[in-house]
PDB file of C-alpha atoms and ligand atoms in Angstrom:
ATOM      1  CA  UNK A1252      42.932  -1.732  -9.951  1.00  0.00           C
ATOM      2  CA  UNK A1253      45.545  -1.404 -12.709  1.00  0.00           C
ATOM      3  CA  UNK A1254      44.110  -1.979 -16.154  1.00  0.00           C
ATOM      4  CA  UNK A1255      46.457  -3.784 -18.495  1.00  0.00           C
ATOM      5  CA  UNK A1256      46.962  -1.744 -21.638  1.00  0.00           C
ATOM      6  CA  UNK A1257      47.353  -4.948 -23.608  1.00  0.00           C
ATOM      7  CA  UNK A1258      43.663  -5.808 -23.124  1.00  0.00           C
ATOM      8  CA  UNK A1259      41.714  -2.568 -22.893  1.00  0.00           C
ATOM      9  CA  UNK A1260      42.416   0.747 -24.573  1.00  0.00           C
ATOM     10  CA  UNK A1261      42.395   3.226 -21.681  1.00  0.00           C
ATOM     11  CA  UNK A1262      40.634   6.500 -22.382  1.00  0.00           C
ATOM     12  CA  UNK A1263      43.148   9.186 -23.281  1.00  0.00           C
ATOM     13  CA  UNK A1264      42.999  12.933 -22.940  1.00  0.00           C
ATOM     14  CA  UNK A1265      45.265  15.888 -23.586  1.00  0.00           C
ATOM     15  CA  UNK A1266      46.344  15.920 -19.953  1.00  0.00           C
ATOM     16  CA  UNK A1267      47.850  12.628 -18.768  1.00  0.00           C
ATOM     17  CA  UNK A1268      45.983  10.960 -15.925  1.00  0.00           C
ATOM     18  CA  UNK A1269      49.149   9.456 -14.458  1.00  0.00           C
ATOM     19  CA  UNK A1270      52.611  11.035 -14.723  1.00  0.00           C
ATOM     20  CA  UNK A1271      55.718   9.165 -13.541  1.00  0.00           C
ATOM     21  CA  UNK A1272      59.033  11.011 -13.197  1.00  0.00           C
ATOM     22  CA  UNK A1273      62.681  10.042 -12.731  1.00  0.00           C
ATOM     23  CA  UNK A1274      64.132  13.168 -11.123  1.00  0.00           C
ATOM     24  CA  UNK A1275      67.693  13.040 -12.436  1.00  0.00           C
ATOM     25  CA  UNK A1276      70.481  15.615 -12.663  1.00  0.00           C
ATOM     26  CA  UNK A1277      70.610  16.970  -9.102  1.00  0.00           C
ATOM     27  CA  UNK A1278      74.307  16.166  -8.712  1.00  0.00           C
ATOM     28  CA  UNK A1279      75.298  17.698 -12.058  1.00  0.00           C
ATOM     29  CA  UNK A1280      73.203  20.798 -11.373  1.00  0.00           C
ATOM     30  CA  UNK A1281      75.196  21.295  -8.160  1.00  0.00           C
ATOM     31  CA  UNK A1282      78.611  20.483  -9.694  1.00  0.00           C
ATOM     32  CA  UNK A1283      78.042  23.090 -12.416  1.00  0.00           C
ATOM     33  CA  UNK A1284      77.724  25.642  -9.638  1.00  0.00           C
ATOM     34  CA  UNK A1285      80.713  24.301  -7.657  1.00  0.00           C
ATOM     35  CA  UNK A1286      78.321  23.203  -4.911  1.00  0.00           C
ATOM     36  CA  UNK A1287      78.245  19.830  -3.137  1.00  0.00           C
ATOM     37  CA  UNK A1288      75.968  17.254  -4.790  1.00  0.00           C
ATOM     38  CA  UNK A1289      73.722  17.390  -1.758  1.00  0.00           C
ATOM     39  CA  UNK A1290      72.849  21.043  -2.580  1.00  0.00           C
ATOM     40  CA  UNK A1291      71.315  19.735  -5.793  1.00  0.00           C
ATOM     41  CA  UNK A1292      69.074  17.350  -3.867  1.00  0.00           C
ATOM     42  CA  UNK A1293      68.011  20.158  -1.522  1.00  0.00           C
ATOM     43  CA  UNK A1294      67.097  22.324  -4.542  1.00  0.00           C
ATOM     44  CA  UNK A1295      65.363  19.287  -6.062  1.00  0.00           C
ATOM     45  CA  UNK A1296      62.833  19.347  -3.218  1.00  0.00           C
ATOM     46  CA  UNK A1297      61.572  22.705  -4.580  1.00  0.00           C
ATOM     47  CA  UNK A1298      60.980  21.089  -7.964  1.00  0.00           C
ATOM     48  CA  UNK A1299      59.015  18.322  -6.225  1.00  0.00           C
ATOM     49  CA  UNK A1300      56.813  20.998  -4.639  1.00  0.00           C
ATOM     50  CA  UNK A1301      56.345  22.706  -8.003  1.00  0.00           C
ATOM     51  CA  UNK A1302      55.528  19.413  -9.795  1.00  0.00           C
ATOM     52  CA  UNK A1303      52.874  18.556  -7.195  1.00  0.00           C
ATOM     53  CA  UNK A1304      51.274  21.997  -7.534  1.00  0.00           C
ATOM     54  CA  UNK A1305      51.426  22.065 -11.335  1.00  0.00           C
ATOM     55  CA  UNK A1306      49.996  18.551 -11.687  1.00  0.00           C
ATOM     56  CA  UNK A1307      47.220  19.314  -9.209  1.00  0.00           C
ATOM     57  CA  UNK A1308      46.261  22.498 -11.067  1.00  0.00           C
ATOM     58  CA  UNK A1309      46.426  20.826 -14.488  1.00  0.00           C
ATOM     59  CA  UNK A1310      44.092  17.982 -13.510  1.00  0.00           C
ATOM     60  CA  UNK A1311      46.642  15.148 -13.362  1.00  0.00           C
ATOM     61  CA  UNK A1312      45.251  12.535 -10.956  1.00  0.00           C
ATOM     62  CA  UNK A1313      48.375  10.463 -10.189  1.00  0.00           C
ATOM     63  CA  UNK A1314      51.957  11.682  -9.851  1.00  0.00           C
ATOM     64  CA  UNK A1315      54.672   9.136  -9.100  1.00  0.00           C
ATOM     65  CA  UNK A1316      58.218  10.246  -8.312  1.00  0.00           C
ATOM     66  CA  UNK A1317      61.314   8.047  -8.224  1.00  0.00           C
ATOM     67  CA  UNK A1318      63.158   9.454  -5.201  1.00  0.00           C
ATOM     68  CA  UNK A1319      65.547   6.663  -4.261  1.00  0.00           C
ATOM     69  CA  UNK A1320      66.237   3.468  -6.151  1.00  0.00           C
ATOM     70  CA  UNK A1321      67.364   0.162  -4.656  1.00  0.00           C
ATOM     71  CA  UNK A1322      70.724   0.885  -6.312  1.00  0.00           C
ATOM     72  CA  UNK A1323      71.130   4.342  -4.692  1.00  0.00           C
ATOM     73  CA  UNK A1324      72.427   2.733  -1.457  1.00  0.00           C
ATOM     74  CA  UNK A1325      75.736   2.418  -3.347  1.00  0.00           C
ATOM     75  CA  UNK A1326      76.231   6.213  -3.153  1.00  0.00           C
ATOM     76  CA  UNK A1327      78.639   7.803  -0.642  1.00  0.00           C
ATOM     77  CA  UNK A1328      77.310   7.437   2.922  1.00  0.00           C
ATOM     78  CA  UNK A1329      76.992  11.207   3.497  1.00  0.00           C
ATOM     79  CA  UNK A1330      74.868  11.612   0.351  1.00  0.00           C
ATOM     80  CA  UNK A1331      72.581   8.730   1.378  1.00  0.00           C
ATOM     81  CA  UNK A1332      72.140  10.191   4.859  1.00  0.00           C
ATOM     82  CA  UNK A1333      71.403  13.684   3.450  1.00  0.00           C
ATOM     83  CA  UNK A1334      68.737  12.169   1.195  1.00  0.00           C
ATOM     84  CA  UNK A1335      67.195  10.398   4.197  1.00  0.00           C
ATOM     85  CA  UNK A1336      67.229  13.686   6.144  1.00  0.00           C
ATOM     86  CA  UNK A1337      65.511  15.427   3.236  1.00  0.00           C
ATOM     87  CA  UNK A1338      62.773  12.785   3.207  1.00  0.00           C
ATOM     88  CA  UNK A1339      62.274  13.195   6.965  1.00  0.00           C
ATOM     89  CA  UNK A1340      62.174  17.015   6.695  1.00  0.00           C
ATOM     90  CA  UNK A1341      59.833  16.913   3.726  1.00  0.00           C
ATOM     91  CA  UNK A1342      57.457  14.586   5.575  1.00  0.00           C
ATOM     92  CA  UNK A1343      57.559  16.785   8.687  1.00  0.00           C
ATOM     93  CA  UNK A1344      57.136  20.079   6.842  1.00  0.00           C
ATOM     94  CA  UNK A1345      55.068  19.357   3.775  1.00  0.00           C
ATOM     95  CA  UNK A1346      52.194  17.240   5.036  1.00  0.00           C
ATOM     96  CA  UNK A1347      50.015  20.225   5.984  1.00  0.00           C
ATOM     97  CA  UNK A1348      50.563  21.736   2.508  1.00  0.00           C
ATOM     98  CA  UNK A1349      49.577  18.384   0.958  1.00  0.00           C
ATOM     99  CA  UNK A1350      46.422  18.414   3.103  1.00  0.00           C
ATOM    100  CA  UNK A1351      45.521  21.911   1.881  1.00  0.00           C
ATOM    101  CA  UNK A1352      45.962  20.769  -1.714  1.00  0.00           C
ATOM    102  CA  UNK A1353      43.904  17.590  -1.229  1.00  0.00           C
ATOM    103  CA  UNK A1354      46.916  15.390  -1.985  1.00  0.00           C
ATOM    104  CA  UNK A1355      46.984  11.768  -0.886  1.00  0.00           C
ATOM    105  CA  UNK A1356      50.541  10.599  -0.223  1.00  0.00           C
ATOM    106  CA  UNK A1357      51.789   7.047  -0.519  1.00  0.00           C
ATOM    107  CA  UNK A1358      55.321   5.671  -0.422  1.00  0.00           C
ATOM    108  CA  UNK A1359      56.127   2.460  -2.295  1.00  0.00           C
ATOM    109  CA  UNK A1360      59.248   0.327  -2.140  1.00  0.00           C
ATOM    110  CA  UNK A1361      61.013  -1.859   0.398  1.00  0.00           C
ATOM    111  CA  UNK A1362      60.928   0.420   3.428  1.00  0.00           C
ATOM    112  CA  UNK A1363      62.446  -2.112   5.854  1.00  0.00           C
ATOM    113  CA  UNK A1364      66.049  -0.747   5.659  1.00  0.00           C
ATOM    114  CA  UNK A1365      64.929   2.808   6.517  1.00  0.00           C
ATOM    115  CA  UNK A1366      65.419   4.008  10.082  1.00  0.00           C
ATOM    116  CA  UNK A1367      62.365   3.494  12.336  1.00  0.00           C
ATOM    117  CA  UNK A1368      61.686   7.257  12.646  1.00  0.00           C
ATOM    118  CA  UNK A1369      61.415   7.611   8.877  1.00  0.00           C
ATOM    119  CA  UNK A1370      59.169   4.543   8.625  1.00  0.00           C
ATOM    120  CA  UNK A1371      56.939   5.972  11.364  1.00  0.00           C
ATOM    121  CA  UNK A1372      56.700   9.382   9.615  1.00  0.00           C
ATOM    122  CA  UNK A1373      55.813   7.673   6.341  1.00  0.00           C
ATOM    123  CA  UNK A1374      52.999   5.711   8.010  1.00  0.00           C
ATOM    124  CA  UNK A1375      51.696   8.860   9.734  1.00  0.00           C
ATOM    125  CA  UNK A1376      51.788  10.918   6.510  1.00  0.00           C
ATOM    126  CA  UNK A1377      50.019   8.167   4.573  1.00  0.00           C
ATOM    127  CA  UNK A1378      47.427   7.852   7.277  1.00  0.00           C
ATOM    128  CA  UNK A1379      46.727  11.554   7.694  1.00  0.00           C
ATOM    129  CA  UNK A1380      46.294  12.140   3.944  1.00  0.00           C
ATOM    130  CA  UNK A1381      44.362   8.937   3.262  1.00  0.00           C
ATOM    131  CA  UNK A1382      41.008  10.736   2.768  1.00  0.00           C
ATOM    132  CA  UNK A1383      42.376  13.096   0.081  1.00  0.00           C
ATOM    133  CA  UNK A1384      41.559  12.464  -3.546  1.00  0.00           C
ATOM    134  CA  UNK A1385      42.529  15.511  -5.653  1.00  0.00           C
ATOM    135  CA  UNK A1386      45.982  14.181  -6.529  1.00  0.00           C
ATOM    136  CA  UNK A1387      47.527  10.822  -5.657  1.00  0.00           C
ATOM    137  CA  UNK A1388      51.211  11.463  -4.999  1.00  0.00           C
ATOM    138  CA  UNK A1389      53.414   8.391  -4.757  1.00  0.00           C
ATOM    139  CA  UNK A1390      57.058   8.493  -3.776  1.00  0.00           C
ATOM    140  CA  UNK A1391      59.052   5.445  -4.872  1.00  0.00           C
ATOM    141  CA  UNK A1392      61.755   4.961  -2.229  1.00  0.00           C
ATOM    142  CA  UNK A1393      64.141   2.003  -2.179  1.00  0.00           C
ATOM    143  CA  UNK A1394      62.047   0.868  -5.106  1.00  0.00           C
ATOM    144  CA  UNK A1395      63.019  -1.255  -8.078  1.00  0.00           C
ATOM    145  CA  UNK A1396      60.717  -2.588 -10.798  1.00  0.00           C
ATOM    146  CA  UNK A1397      62.238  -6.072 -10.608  1.00  0.00           C
ATOM    147  CA  UNK A1398      61.843  -6.068  -6.814  1.00  0.00           C
ATOM    148  CA  UNK A1399      58.185  -5.136  -7.317  1.00  0.00           C
ATOM    149  CA  UNK A1400      57.503  -8.007  -9.745  1.00  0.00           C
ATOM    150  CA  UNK A1401      59.276 -10.439  -7.416  1.00  0.00           C
ATOM    151  CA  UNK A1402      57.411  -9.318  -4.289  1.00  0.00           C
ATOM    152  CA  UNK A1403      54.131  -9.480  -6.245  1.00  0.00           C
ATOM    153  CA  UNK A1404      54.880 -13.036  -7.413  1.00  0.00           C
ATOM    154  CA  UNK A1405      55.826 -14.153  -3.922  1.00  0.00           C
ATOM    155  CA  UNK A1406      52.716 -12.641  -2.313  1.00  0.00           C
ATOM    156  CA  UNK A1407      50.486 -14.074  -5.018  1.00  0.00           C
ATOM    157  CA  UNK A1408      51.870 -17.584  -4.542  1.00  0.00           C
ATOM    158  CA  UNK A1409      51.410 -17.341  -0.793  1.00  0.00           C
ATOM    159  CA  UNK A1410      47.769 -16.314  -1.329  1.00  0.00           C
ATOM    160  CA  UNK A1411      47.202 -18.861  -4.122  1.00  0.00           C
ATOM    161  CA  UNK A1412      49.588 -21.816  -3.661  1.00  0.00           C
ATOM    162  CA  UNK A1413      47.483 -23.830  -6.147  1.00  0.00           C
ATOM    163  CA  UNK A1414      48.822 -21.622  -8.967  1.00  0.00           C
ATOM    164  CA  UNK A1415      52.246 -23.286  -8.715  1.00  0.00           C
ATOM    165  CA  UNK A1416      50.651 -26.521  -9.948  1.00  0.00           C
ATOM    166  CA  UNK A1417      48.456 -24.744 -12.547  1.00  0.00           C
ATOM    167  CA  UNK A1418      50.562 -21.862 -13.934  1.00  0.00           C
ATOM    168  CA  UNK A1419      48.325 -21.667 -17.029  1.00  0.00           C
ATOM    169  CA  UNK A1420      45.599 -20.205 -14.775  1.00  0.00           C
ATOM    170  CA  UNK A1421      47.730 -17.173 -14.013  1.00  0.00           C
ATOM    171  CA  UNK A1422      47.057 -14.037 -16.048  1.00  0.00           C
ATOM    172  CA  UNK A1423      48.454 -10.492 -16.201  1.00  0.00           C
ATOM    173  CA  UNK A1424      45.574  -8.987 -14.312  1.00  0.00           C
ATOM    174  CA  UNK A1425      46.016 -11.324 -11.377  1.00  0.00           C
ATOM    175  CA  UNK A1426      49.756 -10.734 -11.062  1.00  0.00           C
ATOM    176  CA  UNK A1427      49.398  -6.977 -11.487  1.00  0.00           C
ATOM    177  CA  UNK A1428      46.911  -6.855  -8.615  1.00  0.00           C
ATOM    178  CA  UNK A1429      49.850  -7.699  -6.297  1.00  0.00           C
ATOM    179  CA  UNK A1430      52.165  -4.958  -7.609  1.00  0.00           C
ATOM    180  CA  UNK A1431      52.811  -2.164  -5.145  1.00  0.00           C
ATOM    181  CA  UNK A1432      50.831   0.383  -7.198  1.00  0.00           C
ATOM    182  CA  UNK A1433      47.929  -1.912  -8.089  1.00  0.00           C
ATOM    183  CA  UNK A1434      45.432   0.799  -7.136  1.00  0.00           C
ATOM    184  CA  UNK A1435      46.686   3.217  -9.833  1.00  0.00           C
ATOM    185  CA  UNK A1436      46.202   3.153 -13.601  1.00  0.00           C
ATOM    186  CA  UNK A1437      49.408   2.593 -15.575  1.00  0.00           C
ATOM    187  CA  UNK A1438      51.359   5.808 -16.253  1.00  0.00           C
ATOM    188  CA  UNK A1439      50.366   7.703 -19.418  1.00  0.00           C
ATOM    189  CA  UNK A1440      53.444   9.904 -19.426  1.00  0.00           C
ATOM    190  CA  UNK A1441      56.933   9.089 -18.163  1.00  0.00           C
ATOM    191  CA  UNK A1442      59.432  11.920 -17.803  1.00  0.00           C
ATOM    192  CA  UNK A1443      63.147  11.608 -17.159  1.00  0.00           C
ATOM    193  CA  UNK A1444      65.146  14.752 -16.582  1.00  0.00           C
ATOM    194  CA  UNK A1445      68.940  15.038 -16.750  1.00  0.00           C
ATOM    195  CA  UNK A1446      69.603  13.800 -20.285  1.00  0.00           C
ATOM    196  CA  UNK A1447      69.825  10.009 -19.788  1.00  0.00           C
ATOM    197  CA  UNK A1448      67.433   7.906 -21.857  1.00  0.00           C
ATOM    198  CA  UNK A1449      66.827   4.926 -19.606  1.00  0.00           C
ATOM    199  CA  UNK A1450      64.035   3.493 -17.462  1.00  0.00           C
ATOM    200  CA  UNK A1451      66.543   2.468 -14.748  1.00  0.00           C
ATOM    201  CA  UNK A1452      64.382  -0.242 -13.177  1.00  0.00           C
ATOM    202  CA  UNK A1453      61.503   2.179 -12.456  1.00  0.00           C
ATOM    203  CA  UNK A1454      57.941   0.873 -12.949  1.00  0.00           C
ATOM    204  CA  UNK A1455      59.090  -1.629 -15.585  1.00  0.00           C
ATOM    205  CA  UNK A1456      55.851  -3.643 -15.735  1.00  0.00           C
ATOM    206  CA  UNK A1457      53.575  -0.581 -15.771  1.00  0.00           C
ATOM    207  CA  UNK A1458      55.549   1.430 -18.368  1.00  0.00           C
ATOM    208  CA  UNK A1459      54.913  -1.069 -21.180  1.00  0.00           C
ATOM    209  CA  UNK A1460      52.708   1.333 -23.186  1.00  0.00           C
ATOM    210  CA  UNK A1461      53.621   4.654 -21.586  1.00  0.00           C
ATOM    211  CA  UNK A1462      54.756   7.644 -23.673  1.00  0.00           C
ATOM    212  CA  UNK A1463      58.402   8.339 -22.796  1.00  0.00           C
ATOM    213  CA  UNK A1464      59.645  11.940 -22.585  1.00  0.00           C
ATOM    214  CA  UNK A1465      63.339  12.644 -22.044  1.00  0.00           C
ATOM    215  CA  UNK A1466      64.752  16.094 -21.422  1.00  0.00           C
ATOM    216  CA  UNK A1467      68.254  17.463 -20.903  1.00  0.00           C
ATOM    217  CA  UNK A1468      66.937  19.779 -18.189  1.00  0.00           C
ATOM    218  CA  UNK A1469      68.322  18.965 -14.725  1.00  0.00           C
ATOM    219  CA  UNK A1470      65.677  18.211 -12.088  1.00  0.00           C
ATOM    220  CA  UNK A1471      66.354  21.360  -9.967  1.00  0.00           C
ATOM    221  CA  UNK A1472      65.620  23.455 -13.100  1.00  0.00           C
ATOM    222  CA  UNK A1473      62.468  21.506 -14.002  1.00  0.00           C
ATOM    223  CA  UNK A1474      59.645  23.868 -13.102  1.00  0.00           C
ATOM    224  CA  UNK A1475      56.068  24.448 -14.116  1.00  0.00           C
ATOM    225  CA  UNK A1476      56.927  25.717 -17.625  1.00  0.00           C
ATOM    226  CA  UNK A1477      59.037  22.600 -18.346  1.00  0.00           C
ATOM    227  CA  UNK A1478      56.283  20.312 -17.076  1.00  0.00           C
ATOM    228  CA  UNK A1479      53.761  22.061 -19.324  1.00  0.00           C
ATOM    229  CA  UNK A1480      56.126  21.510 -22.277  1.00  0.00           C
ATOM    230  CA  UNK A1481      56.052  17.782 -21.508  1.00  0.00           C
ATOM    231  CA  UNK A1482      52.206  17.870 -21.384  1.00  0.00           C
ATOM    232  CA  UNK A1483      52.248  19.728 -24.714  1.00  0.00           C
ATOM    233  CA  UNK A1484      54.432  17.010 -26.263  1.00  0.00           C
ATOM    234  CA  UNK A1485      52.199  14.304 -24.761  1.00  0.00           C
ATOM    235  CA  UNK A1486      49.078  15.862 -26.298  1.00  0.00           C
ATOM    236  CA  UNK A1487      50.598  15.388 -29.776  1.00  0.00           C
ATOM    237  CA  UNK A1488      51.257  11.658 -29.313  1.00  0.00           C
ATOM    238  CA  UNK A1489      48.980   9.101 -30.934  1.00  0.00           C
ATOM    239  CA  UNK A1490      48.533   6.286 -28.432  1.00  0.00           C
ATOM    240  CA  UNK A1491      47.798   3.087 -30.346  1.00  0.00           C
ATOM    241  CA  UNK A1492      48.255   0.392 -27.663  1.00  0.00           C
ATOM    242  CA  UNK A1493      49.310  -2.124 -30.324  1.00  0.00           C
ATOM    243  CA  UNK A1494      46.524  -1.213 -32.800  1.00  0.00           C
ATOM    244  CA  UNK A1495      47.001   0.412 -36.195  1.00  0.00           C
ATOM    245  CA  UNK A1496      46.502   4.121 -36.648  1.00  0.00           C
ATOM    246  CA  UNK A1497      43.366   3.448 -38.743  1.00  0.00           C
ATOM    247  CA  UNK A1498      41.866   1.301 -35.966  1.00  0.00           C
ATOM    248  CA  UNK A1499      42.515   3.978 -33.360  1.00  0.00           C
ATOM    249  CA  UNK A1500      40.723   6.548 -35.542  1.00  0.00           C
ATOM    250  CA  UNK A1501      37.786   4.204 -36.098  1.00  0.00           C
ATOM    251  CA  UNK A1502      38.580   3.835 -39.808  1.00  0.00           C
ATOM    252  CA  UNK A1503      39.154   0.094 -39.694  1.00  0.00           C
ATOM    253  CA  UNK A1504      37.781  -2.971 -37.923  1.00  0.00           C
ATOM    254  CA  UNK A1505      38.817  -3.213 -34.266  1.00  0.00           C
TER     255      UNK A1505
HETATM  256  C1  LIG B2633      68.982  11.830  -9.032  1.00  0.00           C
HETATM  257  O1  LIG B2633      69.953  12.831  -9.271  1.00  0.00           O
HETATM  258  C2  LIG B2633      68.188  12.172  -7.843  1.00  0.00           C
HETATM  259  C3  LIG B2633      68.106  11.416  -6.715  1.00  0.00           C
HETATM  260  C4  LIG B2633      68.804  10.140  -6.529  1.00  0.00           C
HETATM  261  C5  LIG B2633      67.338  11.856  -5.543  1.00  0.00           C
HETATM  262  C6  LIG B2633      66.069  12.618  -5.796  1.00  0.00           C
HETATM  263  C7  LIG B2633      65.692  13.310  -4.563  1.00  0.00           C
HETATM  264  C8  LIG B2633      65.117  14.524  -4.474  1.00  0.00           C
HETATM  265  C9  LIG B2633      64.682  15.296  -5.641  1.00  0.00           C
HETATM  266  C10 LIG B2633      64.953  15.195  -3.158  1.00  0.00           C
HETATM  267  C11 LIG B2633      64.028  14.585  -2.173  1.00  0.00           C
HETATM  268  C12 LIG B2633      62.743  14.086  -2.703  1.00  0.00           C
HETATM  269  C13 LIG B2633      61.579  14.053  -2.007  1.00  0.00           C
HETATM  270  C14 LIG B2633      60.436  13.290  -2.564  1.00  0.00           C
HETATM  271  C15 LIG B2633      61.392  14.748  -0.708  1.00  0.00           C
HETATM  272  P1  LIG B2633      71.476  12.409  -9.283  1.00  0.00           P
HETATM  273  O2  LIG B2633      72.037  12.592  -7.918  1.00  0.00           O
HETATM  274  O3  LIG B2633      71.613  11.035  -9.832  1.00  0.00           O
HETATM  275  O4  LIG B2633      72.089  13.482 -10.263  1.00  0.00           O
HETATM  276  P2  LIG B2633      73.327  13.259 -11.251  1.00  0.00           P
HETATM  277  O5  LIG B2633      72.889  12.224 -12.277  1.00  0.00           O
HETATM  278  O6  LIG B2633      73.512  14.598 -11.861  1.00  0.00           O
HETATM  279  O7  LIG B2633      74.482  12.812 -10.425  1.00  0.00           O
END
C-alpha cells in the first residue's frame, strides 16, 4: 500500500526505489533529423527497453512510464494510431524479454477507449508476468492524475457511502488506497526528458514529495548513461519530507 510521505519518512537510499518518467521529446528528436514524428516514437521504444534494463540492473524496484496521457488523443489521428500500434507490437514482442528479466508489467489509466485487441493483450501481459517481482514496470496509458483522484473518490464512495455523511472520517491513507497505483510506494525520483519543466497531470497526488529531475535530453537519446546521471543527482539530494535539515540528521528533536 502507498505510504503517505506526509506521515512517515520513507527509508531512502542512493538508488531510488521508485522512478517515474515522462518520456518527452520524441517528436522534436525526429524533426531535427527531418523524419516524421512517428519515427521518434519508434526510436523511443528502444529507450524504454534500455530504461527497464538499467533500472533492473541498478536495483530500482518500481519504474513507471507515462506513455500516453488523456490529452494525447488530441494529436493527429495517424500519430495516435501509430502509438497504439507501437503499444500492441511492444506487448507482442517484449513480454518474453520481460519474463526473462523478472519484470512484472502493469498498465494503469482508463483503458476503455482502447481497441479490444489492445485491451486483451494488456490483460494477457499483466497476467503472464504477475508472478515476477524483480522490477515492477507500470505503463501509464490514457492516464491523468486528476482522472485518478476522481476515479479513486468515486470508487471509495461506492464502497463506503457512509463517508458522504461523515467526511471528517476520511483520511489520506484511505483515499490513496483507491488510487490506481495503490500497491506501489510513492515515486522517489521523477524524470522528465525533453526540456519542459512540468508535471503535466502525471501522478499528481503521489509526486508531492518526489525529487524532480528535468533534462534537455530528448527521450530517444536518453540511455543508460543519462539515467545513471539522474541517479547520481538523486543521491546528492537531501530528502526532508517537511522536516528541518537538523531533524533529518538526528541533530534536533523529531
Ligand atoms: C512524448 O513525446 C512522447 C509520447 C507522447 C509517447 C511516448 C511513447 C513511446 C516512448 C513509445 C511507446 C512506449 C511504450 C511503453 C511501448 P512528444 O511526441 O510529445 O515529443 P515532442 O514534445 O518533441 O513533440
